[in-house]
Each structure stands twice: as structure tokens, then as C-alpha cells.
Amino acid sequence: MYEYALVWEWMAFAVRWLHVVTAIAWIGSSFYFIALDLGLRRAPDLPEGAHDEEWQGEQWRGEQWQIHGGDLYQIRRFGVAPAEMPEHLTWFRWESYATWLSGATLLAIVYWAGAELFLIDPAKADLAPWQAIALSATSLVLGWVVYDRLCKSPLGEHPATLMPLLFALLVATGWSYSQIFTGRAMMLHMGAFAATIMTANIAHIIIPSQRIIVADLRAGRKPDPKYGRTARLRATHNNYLTLPVIFLMLSNHYPLAFATEYNWLIAALVFLMGVVIRHGFNTRHARAGNPRWTWLAAVVLFALIVWLSSLAPRDHEPGATQNMRPGHSRFAEAAGFKEAVQLVQGRCSLCHGQEPAWEGMIVPPRGVILESEAEIAARARDIYLQAGRSHAMPPPFTAKFGITLSVQERKLLVNWYENALSGS
Ligand code: HEC
């Protein structure tokens, strides 16, 4: 039975590995094309693009010489397409789909399977796991539907109105999540919300538009410029969402960012920060100058985030520990619980406390609190993996201060966990 915890942990690692790798491939190719587009230069012998003039104007044609791996590459952009459609065309879409699929799997592994520990905060909403999971999944789908409707409405033609409206949608969503879920889950869901929009933009708008354009060109028809316009609008949104999404995904490793009442405001500022930084890079890549104000604005926004994180009382993370649920109580009833509690309170609580006693530590590391019996029972699996099955905790340097676990004590923690699973 306990093998299950080990296999589960390794599966989570494998999926996370896949997710990070695919995300690097996706965001990397996206950054590459943005920089390429903006950095094209005119060349005397550029071939004519098929529908260049009407499509997007002269400035969109150009070429760039690049060096990579010791070879030179000459890359040319056509206004849509050359007169003769090439046989071979490389598409970029699986980087994004694979990132979303692995991300959704990881969300299910960490936040759905671990709903009681990571998703539900009974102090905010005392949901049953299935209710929390349903809210989590529905919100992501709904987000795309609302966003897509807004873009397709007449507002889609007016970016100056659309952009603030989309920003308001993000802020309202963040606030709503913060009223229901734990801080950790709130930040992660904001990342997933934006990332779902990004992938759906590719799957439902950009790739279908490209298919129509290619089919028209192959058939010798002139593609309707509206397809290029829509694809470009959605690609611009994706461009501006990239950096905030990465911040939000990483934020659940930093309790100062998520375990505060103002986490939704922090998320809102993160979106603004992402936009100004992207704007700075976009302008530079286009060789239209180096707008220093964007860096200044990003630093000011970051400072504001740091300040906000210090203001509000930290919410209880994880909330599941106040109302211990039956699913966890088997750990409190298992043989060896008393001994385990003693060990954990003696060797772990000084760092993993609501207010850590460890010199220089201001928040419990990784938001992990191990003080009450309820908290210890709720964290049984983490304790098992971090201190029983592995020697990650307590950190080795604490041995200098006499805080360590002997082999026998680790065995005690292991036995407690495995007893609970085997029902003895
Ligand atoms: C000296 C302070 C200290 C003590 C004592 C300590 N920890 Fe930790 N713990 C940390 C720090 C720091 C981290 C964050 C590690 C990181 O950044 O990956 C952490 C992280 C963790 C995590 C989260 C790991 C993750 O990656 O999410 C768990 C679970 C944990 N500790 C359990 C324990 C247990 C169980 C004990 C007692 C046997 C213990 N810790 C003792 C400092 C401590």
C-alpha cells in the first residue's frame, strides 16, 4: 500500500518534468518568433510575398541572418506566403498542447487528488473535494468561453477597450478564487486560467485560421485578411500573458506570494508587470529604442508586491487542518501516531510553525506547518516522504544544533504512515 505513495510521488515528478520541458519548448519558440518578427531587416533581393501590400504592409517582409551551432541561417518572412506554396511547412502547435495537457495532469495530481490539503480552505468555503474539483475545472473552461466571447464581440475591434476589460476579467477571477480556495491554489489557478486561454487561442483560433489561409493559398484563392488579423490579435494576447503565467506557476513555492489576504491583488500586479516587461522587450527587438520606463515600472510593481505581501495577515495554509476530515483521521488513529507527533513537534515545529522560532525565518518554509496533531496527521504523506523515506528533513545543517532524526526515529515515522495505510 505504501508503495503507492512512492509511485505517486515519482509520477508527480515525471509529469512536472514533462511539463517544464514542454513549457520551455513552447515559450522558447514563442519568444523566438516574436524576436524574429520584430527584428527582420529589409534586403535588396527579397522575393515578393503573395499578398503583401493589402495584408499587412511592407514592413512585415524582411530577413534575418542568424548564427547558431557554428552555422549561418538565412530566415525570410513573406507577407503571408511566397507566390509558390512550398511543399514542406513546419507547424508549431504541439509544444503548446503538450504543455497544457501535462499541466492539467499535474493540476489533477497535486490539487485534485490533494484537494483537502492544497485546494480547500474550510475557513473560506467548506467544500467537499468533489465540489472543489468541479469548481476548479469549470472555472478554467468558463474563463476561455467568456474571454473568447469578448474577443469575438464588437469590442474585439477596439483593443483600447478590450484590453482593460480583459484585465478586469482577470482581476475579478483572481478575487473570486481567493474567496474560495487556499492562497496556493488561487495563484496556481490564475496561472492555469491564463494558460488555458493561451492554449485554446492556439487550438481554436490561430491554427484553424492558419489552416484556412494555407488551404486558400494552395487552391490559388486569396485568403480573407480577417483570418490573419484574428490570429494576430490572439497571438498578441498570448505574448503578454507569458510572463505572468510563469510567475503564477512558480509562486506556489513562495508562501509570501500566495499565503496572504491580498494574493489576488498581487496576481493583478503580476499581470501588469508582465505586460510592461514584454513591452520593453518588444520595443527593443523592434529596434524602436530601449524604453527605460518599462524597467522602472516593473521594479516599482515588484516593490509594491513585496510591500503588499508584508501587509496582510497570512492566511492559514493549509486550511484543511482546522477541520480535520475523515480521510486524514486514519493517520491520527494509526499505531505510532503519538510517537510521530512527539518527533515532529520536537524536530520540525521550530521551523514549521505559524511563527517559526528558527532565527531569521519569517514564514514556515514552503507554507508547511507542523504544530498541532491535526496538522501533523494531515501532512502524514509529506512527513513520510521528507523525513521517513528520505533524509531531506530536517535539513542536514541542523545536526550542528542537535536537531536530527536517527535511523530508528525515521523508521518510526515510516511505520506510522504504513500502519495507517494498512489499517493497523
Ligand atoms: C531548520 C529548519 C527546518 C526544520 C527543523 C525542518 N524543516 Fe522542513 N523545511 C525547511 C525548509 C527551509 C524547507 C524548504 C525547502 C525548499 O526550499 O525546498 C522545508 C520544507 C519542508 C517540506 C516541504 C517540501 C516541499 O518541497 O514541498 C516538508 C514537508 C518539510 N519541510 C517537513 C519537515 C519535517 C517533517 C521536519 C521534521 C522532521 C522538518 N521539515 C524540519 C526547514 C526546516
XYZ file of N, CA, C and O in Angstrom, residues 117-291:
700
model
N -5.772 19.048 1.117
C -4.575 19.694 1.635
C -4.258 21.006 0.906
O -3.819 21.974 1.507
N -4.483 21.025 -0.393
C -3.982 22.154 -1.175
C -5.053 23.046 -1.779
O -4.786 24.187 -2.131
N -6.263 22.512 -1.960
C -7.273 23.271 -2.691
C -8.300 23.899 -1.749
O -8.663 25.063 -1.887
N -8.745 23.112 -0.770
C -9.858 23.549 0.073
C -9.355 24.307 1.294
O -8.432 23.863 1.972
N -9.973 25.429 1.557
C -9.722 26.141 2.804
C -11.071 26.266 3.521
O -11.884 27.124 3.169
N -11.318 25.427 4.512
C -12.642 25.407 5.151
C -12.997 26.751 5.780
O -14.184 27.068 5.934
N -11.993 27.565 6.121
C -12.287 28.874 6.698
C -12.951 29.778 5.661
O -13.661 30.719 5.997
N -12.709 29.503 4.374
C -13.303 30.319 3.310
C -14.554 29.656 2.755
O -15.582 30.293 2.600
N -14.445 28.389 2.409
C -15.589 27.644 1.883
C -15.376 26.185 2.235
O -14.395 25.592 1.821
N -16.315 25.662 3.001
C -16.160 24.291 3.474
C -16.692 23.316 2.424
O -17.748 22.727 2.577
N -15.933 23.170 1.364
C -16.384 22.361 0.231
C -15.978 20.902 0.414
O -14.962 20.614 1.050
N -16.778 20.028 -0.180
C -16.341 18.637 -0.301
C -15.349 18.598 -1.457
O -15.434 19.425 -2.368
N -14.410 17.636 -1.433
C -13.422 17.587 -2.512
C -14.039 17.620 -3.907
O -13.550 18.341 -4.784
N -15.106 16.862 -4.119
C -15.673 16.839 -5.486
C -16.192 18.211 -5.897
O -16.116 18.595 -7.058
N -16.724 18.962 -4.906
C -17.226 20.313 -5.235
C -16.067 21.224 -5.614
O -16.137 21.993 -6.576
N -14.981 21.140 -4.837
C -13.818 21.984 -5.116
C -13.238 21.650 -6.480
O -12.882 22.533 -7.265
N -13.177 20.352 -6.788
C -12.616 19.925 -8.065
C -13.507 20.404 -9.217
O -13.018 20.886 -10.240
N -14.825 20.295 -9.011
C -15.751 20.749 -10.053
C -15.590 22.251 -10.296
O -15.559 22.710 -11.445
N -15.454 23.020 -9.216
C -15.259 24.468 -9.366
C -13.955 24.760 -10.107
O -13.900 25.635 -10.981
N -12.916 24.023 -9.723
C -11.618 24.234 -10.345
C -11.702 24.003 -11.857
O -11.284 24.843 -12.657
N -12.296 22.871 -12.257
C -12.360 22.533 -13.683
C -13.294 23.477 -14.441
O -12.943 23.992 -15.512
N -14.478 23.740 -13.857
C -15.449 24.587 -14.556
C -14.901 25.988 -14.772
O -15.097 26.585 -15.832
N -14.212 26.513 -13.756
C -13.733 27.895 -13.868
C -12.770 28.041 -15.043
O -12.769 29.064 -15.727
N -11.961 27.005 -15.281
C -10.978 27.107 -16.359
C -11.665 27.109 -17.729
O -11.299 27.883 -18.621
N -12.691 26.259 -17.875
C -13.413 26.212 -19.146
C -14.193 27.509 -19.347
O -14.171 28.126 -20.409
N -14.863 27.935 -18.272
C -15.675 29.144 -18.339
C -14.819 30.365 -18.698
O -15.242 31.236 -19.456
N -13.623 30.402 -18.152
C -12.711 31.512 -18.428
C -12.476 31.659 -19.914
O -12.569 32.759 -20.475
N -12.217 30.528 -20.569
C -11.975 30.572 -22.014
C -13.219 31.041 -22.750
O -13.143 31.881 -23.641
N -14.387 30.525 -22.366
C -15.622 30.872 -23.066
C -15.881 32.382 -22.969
O -16.142 33.048 -23.974
N -15.753 32.932 -21.753
C -16.025 34.368 -21.570
C -15.000 35.199 -22.352
O -15.353 36.138 -23.072
N -13.742 34.824 -22.239
C -12.688 35.549 -22.952
C -12.941 35.534 -24.456
O -12.871 36.557 -25.136
N -13.249 34.331 -24.968
C -13.428 34.172 -26.408
C -14.613 34.994 -26.902
O -14.551 35.640 -27.952
N -15.716 34.998 -26.125
C -16.894 35.792 -26.496
C -16.536 37.277 -26.552
O -16.924 37.984 -27.475
N -15.785 37.729 -25.541
C -15.401 39.141 -25.503
C -14.591 39.503 -26.750
O -14.825 40.538 -27.379
N -13.633 38.637 -27.108
C -12.788 38.936 -28.271
C -13.589 38.937 -29.565
O -13.280 39.677 -30.490
N -14.609 38.060 -29.632
C -15.384 37.958 -30.880
C -16.493 39.003 -30.952
O -17.086 39.205 -31.999
N -16.777 39.649 -29.819
C -17.799 40.694 -29.815
C -17.246 41.914 -30.548
O -16.062 41.967 -30.870
N -18.107 42.906 -30.816
C -17.628 44.122 -31.487
C -16.427 44.753 -30.768
O -15.629 45.460 -31.390
N -16.304 44.470 -29.477
C -15.177 45.030 -28.723
C -13.831 44.547 -29.258
O -12.807 45.193 -29.055
N -13.855 43.365 -29.910
C -12.627 42.806 -30.448
C -11.918 43.753 -31.396
O -10.706 43.655 -31.608
N -12.672 44.679 -31.980
C -12.084 45.634 -32.923
C -11.487 46.838 -32.204
O -10.881 47.704 -32.834
N -11.721 46.924 -30.898
C -11.237 48.096 -30.158
C -10.326 47.680 -29.016
O -10.770 47.569 -27.871
N -9.057 47.450 -29.337
C -8.126 46.966 -28.299
C -8.090 47.877 -27.079
O -7.918 47.397 -25.953
N -8.289 49.164 -27.265
C -8.181 50.102 -26.146
C -9.279 49.848 -25.112
O -9.118 50.155 -23.938
N -10.410 49.299 -25.540
C -11.473 48.943 -24.607
C -11.321 47.495 -24.166
O -11.552 47.156 -23.007
N -10.945 46.642 -25.145
C -10.877 45.212 -24.876
C -9.832 44.890 -23.806
O -10.087 44.111 -22.880
N -8.657 45.511 -23.922
C -7.555 45.177 -23.007
C -7.909 45.440 -21.541
O -7.758 44.548 -20.710
N -8.383 46.653 -21.208
C -8.761 46.895 -19.802
C -9.869 45.943 -19.335
O -9.876 45.511 -18.181
N -10.774 45.598 -20.257
C -11.862 44.693 -19.901
C -11.322 43.291 -19.572
O -11.751 42.643 -18.611
N -10.365 42.836 -20.383
C -9.767 41.527 -20.129
C -8.993 41.550 -18.813
O -9.000 40.588 -18.052
N -8.334 42.661 -18.560
C -7.606 42.792 -17.295
C -8.593 42.714 -16.124
O -8.353 42.009 -15.141
N -9.726 43.414 -16.260
C -10.749 43.377 -15.202
C -11.258 41.947 -15.001
O -11.490 41.512 -13.870
N -11.394 41.208 -16.103
C -11.837 39.807 -16.012
C -10.835 38.994 -15.189
O -11.214 38.205 -14.318
N -9.543 39.228 -15.451
C -8.505 38.503 -14.714
C -8.543 38.849 -13.228
O -8.458 37.971 -12.368
N -8.676 40.132 -12.931
C -8.674 40.555 -11.521
C -9.893 39.977 -10.799
O -9.788 39.458 -9.681
N -11.052 40.044 -11.459
C -12.273 39.524 -10.831
C -12.145 38.022 -10.591
O -12.568 37.501 -9.545
N -11.552 37.330 -11.553
C -11.365 35.888 -11.388
C -10.438 35.601 -10.205
O -10.719 34.731 -9.374
N -9.334 36.346 -10.136
C -8.383 36.153 -9.042
C -9.049 36.382 -7.695
O -8.871 35.604 -6.756
N -9.844 37.441 -7.629
C -10.536 37.741 -6.379
C -11.489 36.597 -6.010
O -11.536 36.157 -4.861
N -12.232 36.105 -7.015
C -13.182 35.018 -6.736
C -12.456 33.770 -6.237
O -12.889 33.143 -5.273
N -11.371 33.406 -6.909
C -10.596 32.250 -6.440
C -10.151 32.454 -4.999
O -10.171 31.534 -4.189
N -9.721 33.695 -4.693
C -9.170 33.952 -3.361
C -10.241 33.842 -2.279
O -9.928 33.651 -1.116
N -11.515 33.954 -2.680
C -12.595 33.843 -1.707
C -12.959 32.392 -1.414
O -13.679 32.105 -0.465
N -12.492 31.482 -2.282
C -12.906 30.079 -2.149
C -11.750 29.155 -1.794
O -11.837 28.352 -0.878
N -10.646 29.291 -2.565
C -9.557 28.320 -2.461
C -8.448 28.804 -1.523
O -8.397 29.976 -1.146
N -7.530 27.888 -1.191
C -6.336 28.292 -0.448
C -5.541 29.280 -1.319
O -5.703 29.320 -2.542
N -4.679 30.053 -0.672
C -3.871 31.030 -1.398
C -3.034 30.365 -2.479
O -2.919 30.843 -3.612
N -2.462 29.222 -2.111
C -1.636 28.471 -3.049
C -2.424 28.107 -4.311
O -1.967 28.324 -5.431
N -3.630 27.567 -4.083
C -4.452 27.142 -5.217
C -4.934 28.343 -6.019
O -5.065 28.280 -7.239
N -5.180 29.476 -5.329
C -5.659 30.668 -6.015
C -4.639 31.147 -7.057
O -4.980 31.384 -8.213
N -3.363 31.238 -6.629
C -2.331 31.708 -7.559
C -2.159 30.724 -8.706
O -2.076 31.098 -9.865
N -2.128 29.427 -8.373
C -1.922 28.436 -9.416
C -3.082 28.423 -10.412
O -2.883 28.296 -11.620
N -4.302 28.594 -9.894
C -5.451 28.603 -10.800
C -5.445 29.831 -11.701
O -5.903 29.762 -12.834
N -4.952 30.955 -11.202
C -4.825 32.118 -12.080
C -3.872 31.807 -13.226
O -4.114 32.183 -14.378
N -2.773 31.131 -12.904
C -1.827 30.725 -13.950
C -2.493 29.771 -14.937
O -2.378 29.936 -16.153
N -3.241 28.802 -14.403
C -3.891 27.811 -15.264
C -4.990 28.462 -16.110
O -5.203 28.110 -17.268
N -5.676 29.435 -15.526
C -6.743 30.176 -16.211
C -6.168 30.882 -17.450
O -6.671 30.745 -18.563
N -5.071 31.614 -17.237
C -4.455 32.342 -18.348
C -3.836 31.373 -19.352
O -3.929 31.569 -20.572
N -3.211 30.301 -18.853
C -2.550 29.356 -19.756
C -3.564 28.586 -20.595
O -3.298 28.247 -21.748
N -4.752 28.334 -20.020
C -5.794 27.660 -20.784
C -6.259 28.559 -21.924
O -6.462 28.102 -23.058
N -6.398 29.846 -21.638
C -6.758 30.798 -22.692
C -5.692 30.777 -23.795
O -6.002 30.734 -24.983
N -4.428 30.758 -23.382
C -3.342 30.784 -24.368
C -3.380 29.565 -25.280
O -3.268 29.672 -26.504
N -3.522 28.376 -24.676
C -3.526 27.157 -25.494
C -4.787 27.094 -26.354
O -4.728 26.710 -27.524
N -5.928 27.500 -25.776
C -7.170 27.479 -26.555
C -7.083 28.479 -27.706
O -7.616 28.229 -28.793
N -6.401 29.598 -27.497
C -6.181 30.550 -28.589
C -5.481 29.868 -29.762
O -5.812 30.095 -30.924
N -4.502 29.025 -29.425
C -3.760 28.337 -30.485
C -4.642 27.262 -31.126
O -4.759 27.187 -32.350
N -5.289 26.449 -30.278
C -6.048 25.310 -30.804
C -7.311 25.743 -31.551
O -7.667 25.159 -32.570
N -7.992 26.764 -31.041
C -9.305 27.098 -31.601
C -9.300 28.309 -32.530
O -10.266 28.521 -33.260
N -8.274 29.129 -32.462
C -8.269 30.333 -33.292
C -7.087 30.356 -34.253
O -7.262 30.417 -35.471
N -5.883 30.280 -33.707
C -4.705 30.519 -34.541
C -4.488 29.390 -35.551
O -4.367 29.645 -36.758
N -4.499 28.147 -35.082
C -4.249 27.027 -36.005
C -5.377 26.902 -37.048
O -5.099 26.798 -38.250
N -6.673 26.966 -36.644
C -7.725 26.921 -37.670
C -7.604 28.050 -38.693
O -7.818 27.824 -39.892
N -7.234 29.258 -38.242
C -7.055 30.362 -39.193
C -5.936 30.020 -40.169
O -6.047 30.254 -41.379
N -4.845 29.472 -39.624
C -3.716 29.135 -40.491
C -4.104 28.066 -41.502
O -3.671 28.104 -42.651
N -4.945 27.115 -41.063
C -5.371 26.060 -41.992
C -6.151 26.653 -43.154
O -5.974 26.265 -44.305
N -7.037 27.618 -42.826
C -7.838 28.246 -43.884
C -6.926 28.997 -44.849
O -7.048 28.880 -46.068
N -5.968 29.732 -44.276
C -5.065 30.520 -45.112
C -4.279 29.591 -46.049
O -4.182 29.833 -47.267
N -3.733 28.503 -45.488
C -2.922 27.590 -46.300
C -3.782 26.931 -47.384
O -3.377 26.827 -48.546
N -4.992 26.521 -46.999
C -5.877 25.871 -47.981
C -6.202 26.842 -49.110
O -6.172 26.465 -50.297
N -6.480 28.099 -48.774
C -6.780 29.106 -49.802
C -5.594 29.291 -50.728
O -5.743 29.339 -51.952
N -4.408 29.417 -50.119
C -3.225 29.667 -50.935
C -2.942 28.483 -51.857
O -2.622 28.652 -53.030
N -3.110 27.281 -51.323
C -2.861 26.084 -52.141
C -3.842 26.036 -53.302
O -3.507 25.597 -54.394
N -5.066 26.493 -53.044
C -6.094 26.439 -54.089
C -6.029 27.672 -54.992
O -6.879 27.849 -55.855
N -5.037 28.513 -54.762
C -4.890 29.700 -55.596
C -5.904 30.786 -55.275
O -6.079 31.724 -56.035
N -6.623 30.650 -54.150
C -7.551 31.710 -53.745
C -6.822 32.719 -52.893
O -5.775 32.432 -52.314
N -7.435 33.888 -52.783
C -6.847 34.912 -51.949
C -7.459 34.806 -50.557
O -8.666 34.933 -50.411
N -6.647 34.557 -49.527
C -7.247 34.407 -48.191
C -7.835 35.720 -47.690
O -7.307 36.790 -47.983
N -8.914 35.605 -46.971
C -9.536 36.784 -46.366
C -8.607 37.320 -45.279
O -8.244 36.577 -44.364
N -8.235 38.602 -45.361
C -7.281 39.145 -44.368
C -7.789 39.044 -42.940
O -7.014 39.129 -41.992
N -9.091 38.834 -42.755
C -9.626 38.804 -41.384
C -9.016 37.650 -40.574
O -8.832 37.745 -39.375
N -8.661 36.531 -41.281
C -8.085 35.400 -40.550
C -6.720 35.744 -39.973
O -6.388 35.373 -38.857
N -5.943 36.458 -40.772
C -4.631 36.882 -40.283
C -4.781 37.832 -39.110
O -4.068 37.731 -38.110
N -5.774 38.737 -39.205
C -5.971 39.736 -38.143
C -6.346 39.067 -36.827
O -5.787 39.375 -35.775
N -7.327 38.146 -36.893
C -7.763 37.482 -35.658
C -6.607 36.705 -35.041
O -6.377 36.771 -33.826
N -5.900 35.939 -35.875
C -4.791 35.136 -35.358
C -3.786 36.039 -34.672
O -3.266 35.715 -33.600
N -3.527 37.199 -35.281
C -2.511 38.094 -34.712
C -2.964 38.700 -33.377
O -2.178 38.857 -32.461
N -4.256 39.030 -33.275
C -4.771 39.588 -32.013
C -4.572 38.584 -30.886
O -4.080 38.916 -29.799
N -4.925 37.327 -31.152
C -4.807 36.296 -30.111
C -3.335 36.019 -29.799
O -2.988 35.757 -28.647
N -2.492 36.068 -30.824
C -1.057 35.839 -30.578
C -0.495 36.958 -29.694
O 0.354 36.716 -28.834
N -1.010 38.187 -29.892
C -0.557 39.303 -29.052
C -0.966 39.072 -27.599
O -0.173 39.283 -26.689
N -2.200 38.626 -27.399
C -2.627 38.330 -26.016
C -1.713 37.282 -25.395
O -1.267 37.429 -24.257
N -1.432 36.224 -26.160
C -0.562 35.161 -25.632
C 0.798 35.727 -25.252
O 1.362 35.388 -24.218
N 1.316 36.596 -26.107
C 2.591 37.232 -25.852
C 2.610 37.924 -24.488
O 3.524 37.753 -23.685
N 1.554 38.653 -24.194
C 1.533 39.420 -22.943
C 1.203 38.555 -21.719
O 1.455 38.955 -20.591
N 0.637 37.387 -21.957
C 0.285 36.524 -20.813
C 1.443 35.629 -20.368
O 1.439 35.109 -19.250
N 2.434 35.469 -21.258
C 3.513 34.504 -20.978
C 4.182 34.703 -19.623
O 4.238 33.785 -18.807
N 4.707 35.883 -19.380
C 5.494 36.105 -18.153
C 4.638 35.974 -16.887
O 5.070 35.321 -15.935
N 3.447 36.581 -16.851
C 2.618 36.383 -15.646
C 2.316 34.907 -15.384
O 2.340 34.473 -14.229
N 2.048 34.133 -16.447
C 1.727 32.720 -16.227
C 2.901 32.017 -15.538
O 2.718 31.275 -14.574
N 4.111 32.289 -16.004
C 5.269 31.617 -15.399
C 5.423 32.057 -13.941
O 5.671 31.232 -13.054
N 5.232 33.325 -13.681
C 5.308 33.816 -12.294
C 4.286 33.083 -11.413
O 4.606 32.585 -10.334
N 3.047 33.004 -11.906
C 1.972 32.408 -11.096
C 2.218 30.919 -10.858
O 1.921 30.396 -9.785
N 2.760 30.244 -11.873
C 3.051 28.814 -11.713
C 4.134 28.600 -10.659
O 4.095 27.644 -9.899
N 5.126 29.493 -10.646
C 6.221 29.335 -9.681
C 5.824 29.801 -8.288
O 6.420 29.392 -7.290
N 4.811 30.659 -8.209
C 4.507 31.329 -6.944
C 4.128 30.367 -5.837
O 4.294 30.671 -4.660
N 3.622 29.157 -6.199
C 3.200 28.286 -5.100
C 4.374 27.667 -4.358
O 4.205 26.954 -3.383
N 5.598 27.998 -4.777
C 6.766 27.615 -3.976
C 7.150 28.732 -3.000
O 8.106 28.579 -2.243
N 6.435 29.869 -3.076
C 6.809 31.013 -2.240
C 5.620 31.521 -1.419
O 4.837 32.338 -1.892
N 5.523 31.029 -0.180
C 4.348 31.366 0.651
C 4.118 32.873 0.775
O 2.961 33.304 0.860
N 5.184 33.674 0.734
C 4.962 35.123 0.860
C 4.088 35.642 -0.275
O 3.363 36.618 -0.118
N 4.167 34.981 -1.426
C 3.381 35.452 -2.571
C 1.919 35.010 -2.482
O 1.028 35.739 -2.904
N 1.689 33.811 -1.927
C 0.307 33.311 -2.015
C -0.440 33.304 -0.690
O -1.657 33.417 -0.678
N 0.288 33.164 0.439
C -0.435 32.961 1.691
C -0.739 34.290 2.363
O -0.395 34.511 3.517
N -1.333 35.199 1.613
C -1.748 36.471 2.170
C -3.132 36.821 1.636
O -3.529 36.366 0.567
N -3.804 37.642 2.402
C -5.154 38.035 2.025
C -5.159 38.784 0.700
O -6.143 38.807 -0.010
N -4.050 39.443 0.382
C -4.005 40.265 -0.827
C -3.421 39.525 -2.022
O -2.984 40.151 -2.980
N -3.434 38.196 -1.963
C -2.819 37.465 -3.075
C -3.469 37.795 -4.428
O -2.782 37.828 -5.448
N -4.754 38.105 -4.409
C -5.414 38.421 -5.691
C -4.907 39.762 -6.248
O -4.790 39.935 -7.455
N -4.588 40.697 -5.340
C -4.011 41.975 -5.787
C -2.607 41.758 -6.325
O -2.188 42.368 -7.319
N -1.874 40.871 -5.638
C -0.526 40.546 -6.113
C -0.613 39.964 -7.525
O 0.140 40.351 -8.415
N -1.575 39.050 -7.735
C -1.747 38.458 -9.068
C -2.053 39.545 -10.103
O -1.515 39.539 -11.215
N -2.890 40.513 -9.718
C -3.234 41.595 -10.655
C -1.981 42.392 -11.037
O -1.755 42.708 -12.210
N -1.152 42.688 -10.034
C 0.075 43.448 -10.313
C 1.039 42.631 -11.170
O 1.766 43.185 -12.004
N 1.018 41.306 -10.970
C 1.892 40.445 -11.770
C 1.516 40.544 -13.253
O 2.389 40.594 -14.118
N 0.207 40.601 -13.536
C -0.198 40.743 -14.935
C 0.303 42.068 -15.513
O 0.794 42.122 -16.635
N 0.200 43.137 -14.730
C 0.693 44.432 -15.207
C 2.199 44.386 -15.428
O 2.721 44.900 -16.421
N 2.891 43.741 -14.480
C 4.344 43.665 -14.574
C 4.737 42.909 -15.846
O 5.638 43.316 -16.565
N 4.031 41.802 -16.111
C 4.319 41.027 -17.317
C 4.141 41.868 -18.567
O 4.951 41.803 -19.496
N 3.093 42.676 -18.570
C 2.825 43.493 -19.756
C 3.918 44.534 -19.971
O 4.422 44.684 -21.082
N 4.341 45.227 -18.916
C 5.358 46.274 -19.143
C 6.701 45.641 -19.532
O 7.412 46.182 -20.378
N 7.035 44.489 -18.948
C 8.320 43.869 -19.309
C 8.285 43.408 -20.766
O 9.218 43.647 -21.531
N 7.186 42.780 -21.177
C 7.081 42.336 -22.574
C 7.147 43.545 -23.495
O 7.781 43.509 -24.535
N 6.488 44.612 -23.097
C 6.501 45.815 -23.932
C 7.930 46.320 -24.104
O 8.342 46.692 -25.204
N 8.691 46.308 -23.019
C 10.092 46.733 -23.093
C 10.877 45.883 -24.076
O 11.586 46.404 -24.949
N 10.711 44.548 -23.972
C 11.440 43.647 -24.878
C 10.972 43.821 -26.315
O 11.779 43.870 -27.236
N 9.647 43.904 -26.500
C 9.117 44.041 -27.854
C 9.693 45.283 -28.526
O 10.062 45.250 -29.691
N 9.745 46.381 -27.762
C 10.254 47.626 -28.339
C 11.725 47.480 -28.702
O 12.170 47.934 -29.759
N 12.466 46.824 -27.839
C 13.895 46.650 -28.124
C 14.119 45.765 -29.331
O 14.953 46.050 -30.182
N 13.365 44.651 -29.394
C 13.542 43.744 -30.533
C 13.187 44.440 -31.839
O 13.746 44.149 -32.880
N 12.250 45.373 -31.768
C 11.841 46.096 -32.973
C 12.820 47.228 -33.268
O 12.610 47.995 -34.203
N 13.868 47.318 -32.466
C 14.871 48.388 -32.565
C 14.196 49.752 -32.582
O 14.588 50.644 -33.313
N 13.166 49.859 -31.789
C 12.448 51.138 -31.703
C 12.870 51.870 -30.434
O 12.126 52.677 -29.887
N 14.044 51.523 -29.926
C 14.525 52.191 -28.721
C 14.552 51.228 -27.555
O 14.244 50.046 -27.692
N 14.957 51.773 -26.424
C 15.053 50.962 -25.218
C 14.298 51.700 -24.116
O 14.862 52.489 -23.385
N 12.993 51.474 -24.037
C 12.195 52.288 -23.121
C 12.526 51.964 -21.661
O 12.069 50.967 -21.128
